[in-house]
Structure formats: structure tokens, C-alpha cells
Short mmCIF file of C-alpha atoms in Angstrom, two decimals:
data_model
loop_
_atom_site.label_atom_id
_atom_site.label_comp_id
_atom_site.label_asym_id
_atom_site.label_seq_id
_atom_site.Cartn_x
_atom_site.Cartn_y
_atom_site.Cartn_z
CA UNK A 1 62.56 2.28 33.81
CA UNK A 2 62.01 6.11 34.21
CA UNK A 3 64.73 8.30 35.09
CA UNK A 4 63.36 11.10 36.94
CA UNK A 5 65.64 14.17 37.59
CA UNK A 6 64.72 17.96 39.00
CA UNK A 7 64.49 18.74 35.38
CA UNK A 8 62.31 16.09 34.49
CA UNK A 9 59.00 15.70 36.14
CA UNK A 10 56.44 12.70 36.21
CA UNK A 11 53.03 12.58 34.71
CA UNK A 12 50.63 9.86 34.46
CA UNK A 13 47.02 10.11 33.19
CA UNK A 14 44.24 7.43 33.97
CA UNK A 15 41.09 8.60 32.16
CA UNK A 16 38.83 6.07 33.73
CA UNK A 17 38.81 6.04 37.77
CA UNK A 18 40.82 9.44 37.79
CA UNK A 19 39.60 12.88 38.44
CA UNK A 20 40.82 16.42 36.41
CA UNK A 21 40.77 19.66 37.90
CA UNK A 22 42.35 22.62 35.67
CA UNK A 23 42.71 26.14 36.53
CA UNK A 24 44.18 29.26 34.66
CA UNK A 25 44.71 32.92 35.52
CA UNK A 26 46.97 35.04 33.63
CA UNK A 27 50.81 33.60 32.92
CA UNK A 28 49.96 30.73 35.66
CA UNK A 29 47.93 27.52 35.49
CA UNK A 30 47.75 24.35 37.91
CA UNK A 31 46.72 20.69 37.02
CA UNK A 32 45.75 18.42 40.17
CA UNK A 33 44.94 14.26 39.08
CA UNK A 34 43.58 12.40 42.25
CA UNK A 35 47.01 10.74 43.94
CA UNK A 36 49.03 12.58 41.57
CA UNK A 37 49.81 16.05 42.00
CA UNK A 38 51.71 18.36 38.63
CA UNK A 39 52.51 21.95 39.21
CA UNK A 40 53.76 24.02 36.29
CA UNK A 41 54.69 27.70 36.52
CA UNK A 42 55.55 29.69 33.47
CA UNK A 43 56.96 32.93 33.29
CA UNK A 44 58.79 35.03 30.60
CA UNK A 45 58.84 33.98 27.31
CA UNK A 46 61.11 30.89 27.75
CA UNK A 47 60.34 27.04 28.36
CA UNK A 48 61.72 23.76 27.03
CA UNK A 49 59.90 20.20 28.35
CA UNK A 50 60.10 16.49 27.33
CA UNK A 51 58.32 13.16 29.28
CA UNK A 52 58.56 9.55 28.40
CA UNK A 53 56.85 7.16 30.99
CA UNK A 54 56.09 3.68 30.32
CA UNK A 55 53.21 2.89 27.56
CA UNK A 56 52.81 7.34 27.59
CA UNK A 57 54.59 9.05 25.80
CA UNK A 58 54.14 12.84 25.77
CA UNK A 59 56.17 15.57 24.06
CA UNK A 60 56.40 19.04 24.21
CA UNK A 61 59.04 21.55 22.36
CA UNK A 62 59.39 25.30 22.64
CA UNK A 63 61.91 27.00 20.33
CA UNK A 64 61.95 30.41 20.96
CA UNK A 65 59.11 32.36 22.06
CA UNK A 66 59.00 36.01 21.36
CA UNK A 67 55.95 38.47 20.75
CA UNK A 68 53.04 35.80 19.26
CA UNK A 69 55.30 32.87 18.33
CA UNK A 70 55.31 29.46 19.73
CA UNK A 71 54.77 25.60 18.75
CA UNK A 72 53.78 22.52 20.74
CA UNK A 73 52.43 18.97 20.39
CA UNK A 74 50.62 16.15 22.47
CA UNK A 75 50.72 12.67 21.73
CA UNK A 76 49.60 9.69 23.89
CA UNK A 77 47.41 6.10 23.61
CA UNK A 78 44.61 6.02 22.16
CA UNK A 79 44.27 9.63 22.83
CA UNK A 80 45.44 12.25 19.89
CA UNK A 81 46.17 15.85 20.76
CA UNK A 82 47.88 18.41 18.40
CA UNK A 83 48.37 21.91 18.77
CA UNK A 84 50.33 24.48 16.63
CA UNK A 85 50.76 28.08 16.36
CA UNK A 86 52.68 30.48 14.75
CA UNK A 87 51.98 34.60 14.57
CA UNK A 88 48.06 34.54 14.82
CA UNK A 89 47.71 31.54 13.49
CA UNK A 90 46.87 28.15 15.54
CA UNK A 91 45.09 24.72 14.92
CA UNK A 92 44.16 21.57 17.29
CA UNK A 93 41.87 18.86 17.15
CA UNK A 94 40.35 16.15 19.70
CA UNK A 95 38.77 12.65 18.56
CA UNK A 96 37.93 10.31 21.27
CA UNK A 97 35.00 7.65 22.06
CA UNK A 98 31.88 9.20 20.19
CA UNK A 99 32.99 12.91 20.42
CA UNK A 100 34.40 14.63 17.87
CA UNK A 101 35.99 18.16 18.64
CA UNK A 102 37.99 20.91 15.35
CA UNK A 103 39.24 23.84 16.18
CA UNK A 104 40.64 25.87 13.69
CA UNK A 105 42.14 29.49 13.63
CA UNK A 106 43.86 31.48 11.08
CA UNK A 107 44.83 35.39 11.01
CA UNK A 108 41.22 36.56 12.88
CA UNK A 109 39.67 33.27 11.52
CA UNK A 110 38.76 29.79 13.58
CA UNK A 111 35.72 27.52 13.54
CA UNK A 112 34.61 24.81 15.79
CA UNK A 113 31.94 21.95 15.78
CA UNK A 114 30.46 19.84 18.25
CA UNK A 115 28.53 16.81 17.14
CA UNK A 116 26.58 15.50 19.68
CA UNK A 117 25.31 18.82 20.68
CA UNK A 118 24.60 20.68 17.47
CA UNK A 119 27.01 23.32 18.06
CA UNK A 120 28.78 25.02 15.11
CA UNK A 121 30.74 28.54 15.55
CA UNK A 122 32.58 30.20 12.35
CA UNK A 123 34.59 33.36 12.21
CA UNK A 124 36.54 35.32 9.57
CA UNK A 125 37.66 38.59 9.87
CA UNK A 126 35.19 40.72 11.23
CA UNK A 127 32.53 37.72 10.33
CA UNK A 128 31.24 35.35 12.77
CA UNK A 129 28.31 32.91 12.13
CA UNK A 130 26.99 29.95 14.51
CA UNK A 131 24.06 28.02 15.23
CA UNK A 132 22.39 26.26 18.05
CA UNK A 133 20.66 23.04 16.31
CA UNK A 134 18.24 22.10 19.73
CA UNK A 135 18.00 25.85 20.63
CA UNK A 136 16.79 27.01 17.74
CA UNK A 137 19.61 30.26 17.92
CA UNK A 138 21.34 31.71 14.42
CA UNK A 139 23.74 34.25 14.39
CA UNK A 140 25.57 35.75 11.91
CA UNK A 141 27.83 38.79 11.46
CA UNK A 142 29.96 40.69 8.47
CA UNK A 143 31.74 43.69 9.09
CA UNK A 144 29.29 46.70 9.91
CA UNK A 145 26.50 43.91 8.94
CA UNK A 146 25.20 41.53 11.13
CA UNK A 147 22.05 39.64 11.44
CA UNK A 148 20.31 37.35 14.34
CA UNK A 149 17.53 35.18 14.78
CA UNK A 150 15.67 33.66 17.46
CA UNK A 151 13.19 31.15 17.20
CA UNK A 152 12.31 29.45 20.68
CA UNK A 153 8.84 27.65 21.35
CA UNK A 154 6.37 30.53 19.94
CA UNK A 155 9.01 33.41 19.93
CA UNK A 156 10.73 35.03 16.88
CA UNK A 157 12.77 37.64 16.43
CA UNK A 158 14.97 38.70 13.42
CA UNK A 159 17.62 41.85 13.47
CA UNK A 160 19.32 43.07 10.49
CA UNK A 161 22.02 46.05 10.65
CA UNK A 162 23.74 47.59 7.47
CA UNK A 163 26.07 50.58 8.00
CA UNK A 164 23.96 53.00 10.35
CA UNK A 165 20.32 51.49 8.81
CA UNK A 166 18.16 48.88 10.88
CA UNK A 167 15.75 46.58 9.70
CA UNK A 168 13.07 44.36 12.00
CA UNK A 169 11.37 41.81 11.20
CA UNK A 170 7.76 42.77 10.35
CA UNK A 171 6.55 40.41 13.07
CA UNK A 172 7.03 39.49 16.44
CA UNK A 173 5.14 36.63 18.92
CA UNK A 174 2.82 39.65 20.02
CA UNK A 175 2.07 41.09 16.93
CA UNK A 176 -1.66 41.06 16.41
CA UNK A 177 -3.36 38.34 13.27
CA UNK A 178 -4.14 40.89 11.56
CA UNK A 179 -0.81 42.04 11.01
CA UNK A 180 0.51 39.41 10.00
CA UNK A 181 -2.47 38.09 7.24
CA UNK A 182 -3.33 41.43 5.32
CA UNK A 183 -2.34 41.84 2.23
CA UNK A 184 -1.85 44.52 -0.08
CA UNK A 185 -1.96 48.31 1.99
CA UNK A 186 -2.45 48.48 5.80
CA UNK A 187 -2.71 51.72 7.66
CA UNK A 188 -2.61 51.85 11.03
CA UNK A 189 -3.45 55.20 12.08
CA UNK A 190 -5.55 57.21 15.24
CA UNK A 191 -7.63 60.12 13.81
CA UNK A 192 -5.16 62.68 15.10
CA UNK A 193 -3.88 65.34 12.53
CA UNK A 194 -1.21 63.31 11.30
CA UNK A 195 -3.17 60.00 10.43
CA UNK A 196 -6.13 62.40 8.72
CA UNK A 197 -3.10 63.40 6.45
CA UNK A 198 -2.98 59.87 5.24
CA UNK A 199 -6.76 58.87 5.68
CA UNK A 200 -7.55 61.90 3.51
CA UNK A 201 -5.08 60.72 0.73
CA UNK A 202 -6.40 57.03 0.54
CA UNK A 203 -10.00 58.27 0.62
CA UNK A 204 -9.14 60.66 -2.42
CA UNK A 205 -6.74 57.67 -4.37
CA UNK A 206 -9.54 55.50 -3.90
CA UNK A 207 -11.99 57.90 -5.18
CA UNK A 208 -9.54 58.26 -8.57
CA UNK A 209 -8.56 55.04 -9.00
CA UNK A 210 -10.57 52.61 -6.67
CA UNK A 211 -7.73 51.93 -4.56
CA UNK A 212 -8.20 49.30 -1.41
CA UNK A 213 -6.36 49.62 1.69
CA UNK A 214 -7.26 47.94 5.39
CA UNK A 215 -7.14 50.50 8.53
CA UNK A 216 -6.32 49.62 12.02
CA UNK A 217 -6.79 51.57 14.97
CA UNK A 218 -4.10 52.20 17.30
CA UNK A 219 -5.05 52.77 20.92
CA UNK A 220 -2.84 56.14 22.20
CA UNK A 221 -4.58 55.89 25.62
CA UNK A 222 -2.75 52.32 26.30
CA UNK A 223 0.66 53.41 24.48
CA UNK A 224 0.36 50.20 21.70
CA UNK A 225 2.28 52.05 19.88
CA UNK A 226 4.97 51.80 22.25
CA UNK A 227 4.32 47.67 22.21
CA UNK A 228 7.50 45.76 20.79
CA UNK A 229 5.84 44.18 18.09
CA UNK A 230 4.87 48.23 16.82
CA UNK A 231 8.45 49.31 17.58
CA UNK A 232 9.57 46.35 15.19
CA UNK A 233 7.32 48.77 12.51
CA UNK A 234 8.28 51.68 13.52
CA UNK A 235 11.00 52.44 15.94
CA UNK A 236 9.87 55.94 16.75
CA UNK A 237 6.54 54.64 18.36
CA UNK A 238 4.42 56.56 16.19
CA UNK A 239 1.71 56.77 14.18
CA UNK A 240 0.40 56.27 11.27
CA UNK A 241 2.46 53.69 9.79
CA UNK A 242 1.67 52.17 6.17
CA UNK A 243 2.83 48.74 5.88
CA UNK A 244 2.54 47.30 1.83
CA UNK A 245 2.76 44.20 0.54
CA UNK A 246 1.85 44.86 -2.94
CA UNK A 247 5.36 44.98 -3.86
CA UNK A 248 5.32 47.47 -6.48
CA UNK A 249 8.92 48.29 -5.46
CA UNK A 250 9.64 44.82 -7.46
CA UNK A 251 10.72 43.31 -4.20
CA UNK A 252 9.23 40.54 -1.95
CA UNK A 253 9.99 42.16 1.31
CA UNK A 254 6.71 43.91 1.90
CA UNK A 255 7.50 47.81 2.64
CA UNK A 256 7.08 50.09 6.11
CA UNK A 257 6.87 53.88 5.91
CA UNK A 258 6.49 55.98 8.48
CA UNK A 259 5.88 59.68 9.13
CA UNK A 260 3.13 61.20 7.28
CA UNK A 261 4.84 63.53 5.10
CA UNK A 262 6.97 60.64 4.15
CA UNK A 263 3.93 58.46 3.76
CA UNK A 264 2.18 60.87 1.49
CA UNK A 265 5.04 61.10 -0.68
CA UNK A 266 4.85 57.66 -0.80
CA UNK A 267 1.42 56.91 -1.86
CA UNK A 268 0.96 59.46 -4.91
CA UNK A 269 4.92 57.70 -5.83
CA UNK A 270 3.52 54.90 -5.73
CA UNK A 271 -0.18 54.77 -6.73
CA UNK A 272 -1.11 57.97 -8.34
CA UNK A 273 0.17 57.50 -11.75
CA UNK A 274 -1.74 60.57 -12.91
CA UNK A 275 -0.08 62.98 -10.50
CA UNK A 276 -3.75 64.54 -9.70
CA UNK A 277 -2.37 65.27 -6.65
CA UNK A 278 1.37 65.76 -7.30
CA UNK A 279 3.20 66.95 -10.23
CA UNK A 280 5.96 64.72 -12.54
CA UNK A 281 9.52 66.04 -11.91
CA UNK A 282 10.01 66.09 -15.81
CA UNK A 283 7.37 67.64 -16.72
CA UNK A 284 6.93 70.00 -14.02
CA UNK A 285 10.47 70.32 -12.30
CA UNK A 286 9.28 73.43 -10.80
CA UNK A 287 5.90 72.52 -9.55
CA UNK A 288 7.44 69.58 -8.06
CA UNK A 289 9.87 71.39 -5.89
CA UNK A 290 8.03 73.87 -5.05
CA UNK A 291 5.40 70.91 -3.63
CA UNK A 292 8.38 69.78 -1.35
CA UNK A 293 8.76 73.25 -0.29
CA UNK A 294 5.41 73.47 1.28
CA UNK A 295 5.27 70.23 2.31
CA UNK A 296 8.70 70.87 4.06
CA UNK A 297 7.42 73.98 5.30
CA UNK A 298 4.04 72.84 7.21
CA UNK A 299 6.09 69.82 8.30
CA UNK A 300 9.21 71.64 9.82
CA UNK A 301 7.83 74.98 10.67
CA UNK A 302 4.38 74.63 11.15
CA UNK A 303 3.03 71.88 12.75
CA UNK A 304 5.37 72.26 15.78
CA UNK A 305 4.16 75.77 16.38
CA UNK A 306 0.31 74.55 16.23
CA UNK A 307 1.17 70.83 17.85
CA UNK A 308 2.91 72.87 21.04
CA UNK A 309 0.16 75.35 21.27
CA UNK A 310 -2.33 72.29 21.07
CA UNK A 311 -0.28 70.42 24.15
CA UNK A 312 0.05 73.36 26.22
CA UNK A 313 -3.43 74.52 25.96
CA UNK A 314 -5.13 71.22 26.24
CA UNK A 315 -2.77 68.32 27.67
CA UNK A 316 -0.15 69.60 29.78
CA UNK A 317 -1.95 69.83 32.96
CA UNK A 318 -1.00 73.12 34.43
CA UNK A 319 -1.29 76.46 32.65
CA UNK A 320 1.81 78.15 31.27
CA UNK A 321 0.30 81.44 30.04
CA UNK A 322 4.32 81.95 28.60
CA UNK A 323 4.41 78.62 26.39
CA UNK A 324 0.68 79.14 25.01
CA UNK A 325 1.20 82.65 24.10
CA UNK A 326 4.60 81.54 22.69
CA UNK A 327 3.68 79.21 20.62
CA UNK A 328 0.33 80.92 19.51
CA UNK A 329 2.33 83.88 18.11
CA UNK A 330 4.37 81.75 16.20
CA UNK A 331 1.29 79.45 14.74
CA UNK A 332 -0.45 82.85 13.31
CA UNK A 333 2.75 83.87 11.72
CA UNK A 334 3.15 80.77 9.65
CA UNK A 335 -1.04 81.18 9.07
CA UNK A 336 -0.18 84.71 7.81
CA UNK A 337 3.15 83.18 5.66
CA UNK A 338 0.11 80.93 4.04
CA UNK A 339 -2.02 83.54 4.15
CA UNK A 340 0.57 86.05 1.90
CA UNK A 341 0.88 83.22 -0.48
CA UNK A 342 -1.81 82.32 -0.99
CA UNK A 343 -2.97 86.17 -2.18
CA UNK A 344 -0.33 85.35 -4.81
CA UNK A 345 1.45 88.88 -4.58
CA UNK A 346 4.99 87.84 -3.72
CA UNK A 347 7.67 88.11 -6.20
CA UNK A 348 8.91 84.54 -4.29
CA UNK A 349 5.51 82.96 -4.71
CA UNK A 350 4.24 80.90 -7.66
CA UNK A 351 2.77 83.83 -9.85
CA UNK A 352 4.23 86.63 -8.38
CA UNK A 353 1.14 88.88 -9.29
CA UNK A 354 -2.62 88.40 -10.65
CA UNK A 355 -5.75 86.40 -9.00
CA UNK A 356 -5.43 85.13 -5.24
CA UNK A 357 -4.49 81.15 -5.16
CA UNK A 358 -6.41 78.22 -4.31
CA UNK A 359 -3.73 76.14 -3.51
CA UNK A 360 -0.34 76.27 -2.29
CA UNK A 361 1.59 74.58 -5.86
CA UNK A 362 0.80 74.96 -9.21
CA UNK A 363 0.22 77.45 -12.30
CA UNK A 364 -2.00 80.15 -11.91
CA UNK A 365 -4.55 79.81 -9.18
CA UNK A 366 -2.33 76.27 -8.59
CA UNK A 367 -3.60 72.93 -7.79
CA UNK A 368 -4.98 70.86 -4.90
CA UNK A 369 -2.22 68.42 -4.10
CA UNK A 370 -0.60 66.58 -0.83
CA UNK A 371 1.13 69.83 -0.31
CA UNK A 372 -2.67 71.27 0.79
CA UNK A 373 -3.28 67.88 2.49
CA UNK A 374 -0.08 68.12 4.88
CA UNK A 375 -1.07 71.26 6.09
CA UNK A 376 -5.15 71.47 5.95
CA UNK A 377 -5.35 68.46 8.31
CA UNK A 378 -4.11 70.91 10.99
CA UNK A 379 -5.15 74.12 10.37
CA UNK A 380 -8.42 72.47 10.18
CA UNK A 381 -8.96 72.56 13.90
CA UNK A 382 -7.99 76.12 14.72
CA UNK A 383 -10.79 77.00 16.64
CA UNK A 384 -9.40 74.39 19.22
CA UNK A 385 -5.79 76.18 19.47
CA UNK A 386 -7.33 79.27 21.66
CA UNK A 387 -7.60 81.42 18.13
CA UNK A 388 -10.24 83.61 18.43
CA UNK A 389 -12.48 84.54 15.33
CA UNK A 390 -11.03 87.66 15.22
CA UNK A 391 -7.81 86.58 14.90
CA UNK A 392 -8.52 84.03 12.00
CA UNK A 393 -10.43 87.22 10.22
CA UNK A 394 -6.94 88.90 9.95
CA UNK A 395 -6.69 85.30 7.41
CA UNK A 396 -9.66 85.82 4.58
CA UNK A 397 -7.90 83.99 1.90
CA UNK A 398 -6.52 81.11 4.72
CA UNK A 399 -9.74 80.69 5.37
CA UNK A 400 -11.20 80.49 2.14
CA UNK A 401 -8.90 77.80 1.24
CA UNK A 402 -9.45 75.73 4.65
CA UNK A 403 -12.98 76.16 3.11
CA UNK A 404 -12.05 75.12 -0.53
CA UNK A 405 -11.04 71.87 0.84
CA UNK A 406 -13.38 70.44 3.42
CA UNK A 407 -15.51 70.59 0.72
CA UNK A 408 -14.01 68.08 -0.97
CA UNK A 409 -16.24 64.77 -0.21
CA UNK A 410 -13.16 62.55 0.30
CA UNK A 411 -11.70 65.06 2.43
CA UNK A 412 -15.22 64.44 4.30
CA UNK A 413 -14.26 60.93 4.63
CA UNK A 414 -11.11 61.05 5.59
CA UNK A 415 -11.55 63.24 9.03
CA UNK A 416 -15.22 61.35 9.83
CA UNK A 417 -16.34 58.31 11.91
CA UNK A 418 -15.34 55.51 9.39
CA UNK A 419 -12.42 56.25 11.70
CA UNK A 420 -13.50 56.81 15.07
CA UNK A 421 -12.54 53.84 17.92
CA UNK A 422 -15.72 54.81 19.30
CA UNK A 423 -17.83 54.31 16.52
CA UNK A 424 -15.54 51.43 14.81
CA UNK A 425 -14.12 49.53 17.87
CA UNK A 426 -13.84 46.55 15.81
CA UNK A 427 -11.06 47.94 13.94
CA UNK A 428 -8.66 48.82 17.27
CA UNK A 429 -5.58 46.54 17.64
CA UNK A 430 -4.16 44.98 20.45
CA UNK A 431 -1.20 42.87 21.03
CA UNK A 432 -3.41 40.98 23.84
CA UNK A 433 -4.14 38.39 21.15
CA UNK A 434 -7.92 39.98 20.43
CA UNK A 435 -7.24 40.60 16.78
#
């Protein structure tokens, strides 16, 4: 017998022949079960229920709601439903036929698992993790860290984030084979003034010490460098890059460097235990500062001056007699800063007095190192800038020492057709699958 009042409502569930329809928006929600109809409104904070109807028996109990606190409980059949939740803090859990349903929450904490479909989602804190079983789809996040991976058919993709640092994945589906399978140092370079830096550096290591290195050629004209899987290398879509997997950093994750000052640094670091073309910080603190000086110099003052003057004069299209004559003015000052240090007769420069230098660091007449490097690979190609011989003769001992150095045979190496597309097409790359 069921007693059925205005303040106590009917409510019947038939799982197998009977239809649900639910729907929620904001403070208001509506169920609907084929002949049987259930309307609940809720508003405030305030509610009390109870049913009892034949072999069903539901509950539900509300004892005072204010802010984030409330409790209630299901109960019916075969059928097992429990909910509770107090301040940010909740937990329910469904079992029925062959599906198997947790939830779990706790302060900013829950977790959830679906069997049947390989589903499992896990949060604490600022943490979150889950996983897609079938779709192949990881996730996983701590505080400022968090970390993804894709892996779908032939795709991959791995992000890693750590305070205000990224880290890709070395490889993507389009990186190119050869990417992927060399070991040991990879450059991948164009034979512009910045990638002769570095090609001039591995031609002289190798000449000291027999070093081995692979080059690829990057092809400017078709922007690879602009390619996702070179943007996973080097998000600023430049070149050259050095990728190495010889680990001498005592770690297995193979290492990326880009921008050639930073590259240069890198490889005398790294493989010139010598210092023939560096200098020890402890036993020449000075030397070795004053290296980063010059290297700083050319990098920040220098080779914008030249590298505007160079796409202005031959690359922009239209003539701007302002820019060119701009940014020539500027390039012959820093050539005559070089030039006045270089006659060694600054109190601010190395020797403040005596014979003219060779090079920019070291004692005396100093010492060719990748402070020359940085800056020789451009000044190298004045004649191209609109400079005039005159002009360069205002220069002697600039270009004495541009001189000095081309005659270097590794220098000779470094700037000639070993890499040239042209005459080494074989070593371009392309994300088309080719190599």
C-alpha cells in the first residue's frame, strides 16, 4: 500500500522496457520515464525527501545545506547508488551487469575508471593524469609541469613544460630518417654566415682532434626550417642547430643547441679539452671574459648592423636609400671599434700599448679563438654590403686580420663547397620522406 500525499511524490524505475531522459541547467533539473512523468525543482539552500514504493525503496536526507555542505544516499534492487559530500569533499560509486563505474573526490582530488573502455582519469591538486587504453592518448600534469603524449597510427608527439622552459620531443611523424638514426654530432646548417660560424669550428676541432660530425642541409628557399618536425628542434625556426647524442653531458637525452654563438660555446665546452680555441676560466679568468665580451659584442652589436645592411641592399625588394645608409654607417663603426682594438692602443683593450693584435682575446698579440670565428664569418663578405675599397682602406689592421684567418686551411673548409646544396644535394633534408 503506498500512501501518496502532496508532500510525497511517486517514483518507479523499470530499467528494462523503460526510457531515461535527464536534463540540468543551473539550480533546475527534470527527469521524464516513458508513462511516468517526475518533476523536481530546487531552489535555495533547503530540501528534505523520503520514498518507499513496493519492492523500491529509495532514500534521500538533507540536513542543512549552507555554503558547500550537503549529504545524500540512493539505495534500490539490485541497483547500488551512494553519494556523499561534505565541504569539497564527495564520493559515489556504480556496479551493475558488467560495468563497473568509481568516482572519487577529495579537497581538489577525484579519480575515475571505466573498464570496458580503458578509460582512467586521476587528479590531485594541481595534478591530473589519464589515459586512453584504445586511443593511444597520455596525459599528465603537476603544478607548473605538465607533460602529453600522443601516439595514434604513425603519429607521435611528446610536450614537456617546467616553469617557463619547454622541451619537444626530438622527433615527430615528419621528421626526416636521418634525424632520427645519426648518432653522435649532427649539424644542420645552410652556408649562410651563421652556419659558417659552426662549419668553421667543426672543420678546425676535427683538424685538432679528429672529431666526426654528420651535416644536413636545410633548404631556406622552401622554409623547412619552419616544418613542425624542425620547430620541435628549434622553436625559433632557425638555423644551424647541433643536435648530440654523444651524451657527454652524462645524460641519455641526446642534446639540442641552437644559435651559433651558443653553439660555439658549446662545442670548444664540450670537445676542445685543450682550449686551442678558448681559454680555461681558472687559468685564464680574464682571457675568458674578455672572449665573451667579443663574442657578445659581434653577436649583439654587430651582426645586426651588417645582417640589416645585407637585407636592405640585397633582399628587400625596393630600395630604401635611408635604411642602407643607416645601417652601413653603423656596420663601419663597429669595423672601426675592431679596427681600434685590434691596433692594441686602448687603455680598455687587452695590452693597452705595444705591437698591433692578431686576434681579438689573448696576451700580447692574443690568440685565434671562437671569439675571431663569430665575427670573421661576417665581415668576411664585406665587399657584398655596398663597402667600397676605399672605405675598408680606412681598416688596415681589420683587414689584415680578415686576412690572418682565411688563411687558415680549415677556415677554407668551412666556407667551401663540401657545403654547397648545389654541389652536395645529397645532403639537403626534407620532411617529404626523401631522406
Amino acid at each position: 500500500m503506498v500512501r501518496l500525499t502532496y508532500k510525497y511524490y511517486y517514483y518507479y524505475y523499470y530499467y528494462y522496457y523503460y526510457y531515461y531522459y535527464y536534463y540540468y541547467y543551473y539550480y533546475y533539473y527534470y527527469y521524464y520515464y516513458y508513462y511516468y512523468y517526475y518533476y523536481y525543482y530546487y531552489y535555495y539552500y533547503y530540501y528534505y525527501y523520503y520514498y518507499y514504493y513496493y519492492y523500491y525503496y529509495y532514500y534521500y536526507y538533507y540536513y542543512y545545506y549552507y555554503y558547500y555542505y550537503y549529504y545524500y544516499y540512493y539505495y534500490y534492487y539490485y541497483y547500488y547508488y551512494y553519494y556523499y559530500y561534505y565541504y569539497y569533499y564527495y564520493y559515489y560509486y556504480y556496479y551493475y551487469y558488467y560495468y563497473y563505474y568509481y568516482y572519487y573526490y577529495y579537497y581538489y582530488y577525484y579519480y575515475y575508471y571505466y573498464y570496458y573502455y580503458y578509460y582512467y582519469y586521476y587528479y590531485y591538486y594541481y595534478y591530473y593524469y589519464y589515459y586512453y587504453y584504445y586511443y593511444y592518448y597520455y596525459y599528465y600534469y603537476y603544478y607548473y609541469y605538465y607533460y602529453y603524449y600522443y601516439y595514434y597510427y604513425y603519429y607521435y608527439y611528446y610536450y614537456y613544460y617546467y616553469y617557463y622552459y619547454y622541451y619537444y620531443h626530438l622527433f615527430t611523424p615528419t621528421t626526416p630518417p636521418r634525424i632520427q638514426n645519426t648518432k653522435g654530432l649532427h649539424l644542420l646548417t645552410t652556408s649562410t654566415p651563421n652556419g659558417k660560424k659552426v662549419q668553421i669550428l667543426l672543420e678546425e676541432l676535427s683538424a685538432k682532434y679528429g672529431l666526426q660530425w654528420t651535416t644536413s642541409l636545410i633548404d631556406l628557399d622552401t622554409d623547412e626550417q619552419k616544418q613542425p618536425w624542425f620547430l620541435a628542434l628549434n622553436p625559433n625556426g632557425k638555423i644551424p642547430l647541433l643536435i648530440d647524442t654523444n651524451n657527454n653531458n652524462n645524460s641519455s637525452t641526446p642534446i639540442t643547441v641552437m644559435e651559433s654563438s651558443a653553439i660555439l660555446l658549446y662545442l670548444v665546452e664540450t670537445y676542445d679539452p685543450d682550449h686551442h680555441f678558448h681559454f680555461h676560466f681558472s687559468s685564464s679568468p680574464v682571457h675568458r671574459f674578455k672572449l665573451l665580451q667579443w663574442l657578445f659584442f659581434w653577436s649583439a652589436s654587430g651582426q645586426p648592423q651588417q645582417a640589416g645592411l645585407n637585407h636592405f641592399k640585397r633582399f628587400a625588394g625596393v630600395v630604401d636609400s635611408y635604411a642602407i645608409e643607416k645601417f652601413k654607417t653603423e656596420t663601419l663603426r663597429i669595423y672601426n671599434v675592431l679596427e681600434l682594438h685590434l691596433s692594441n692602443s686602448l687603455a680598455g683593450g687587452d695590452g693597452g700599448g705595444g705591437e698591433a693584435r692578431e686576434y681579438l682575446v689573448g696576451e700580447g698579440r692574443g690568440k685565434y679563438s671562437i671569439a675571431d670565428i663569430n665575427a670573421y664569418a661576417w665581415i668576411r663578405a664585406w665587399k657584398r654590403m655596398t663597402i667600397t675599397e676605399e672605405e675598408m682602406g680606412r681598416y688596415p689592421l681589420l683587414r689584415r686580420w680578415i686576412e690572418r684567418i682565411e688563411e687558415r686551411p680549415a677556415v677554407g673548409r668551412g666556407v667551401g663547397e663540401g657545403y654547397d646544396e648545389e654541389v652536395h644535394p645529397e645532403l639537403l633534408l626534407s620532411s617529404t620522406g626523401r631522406n
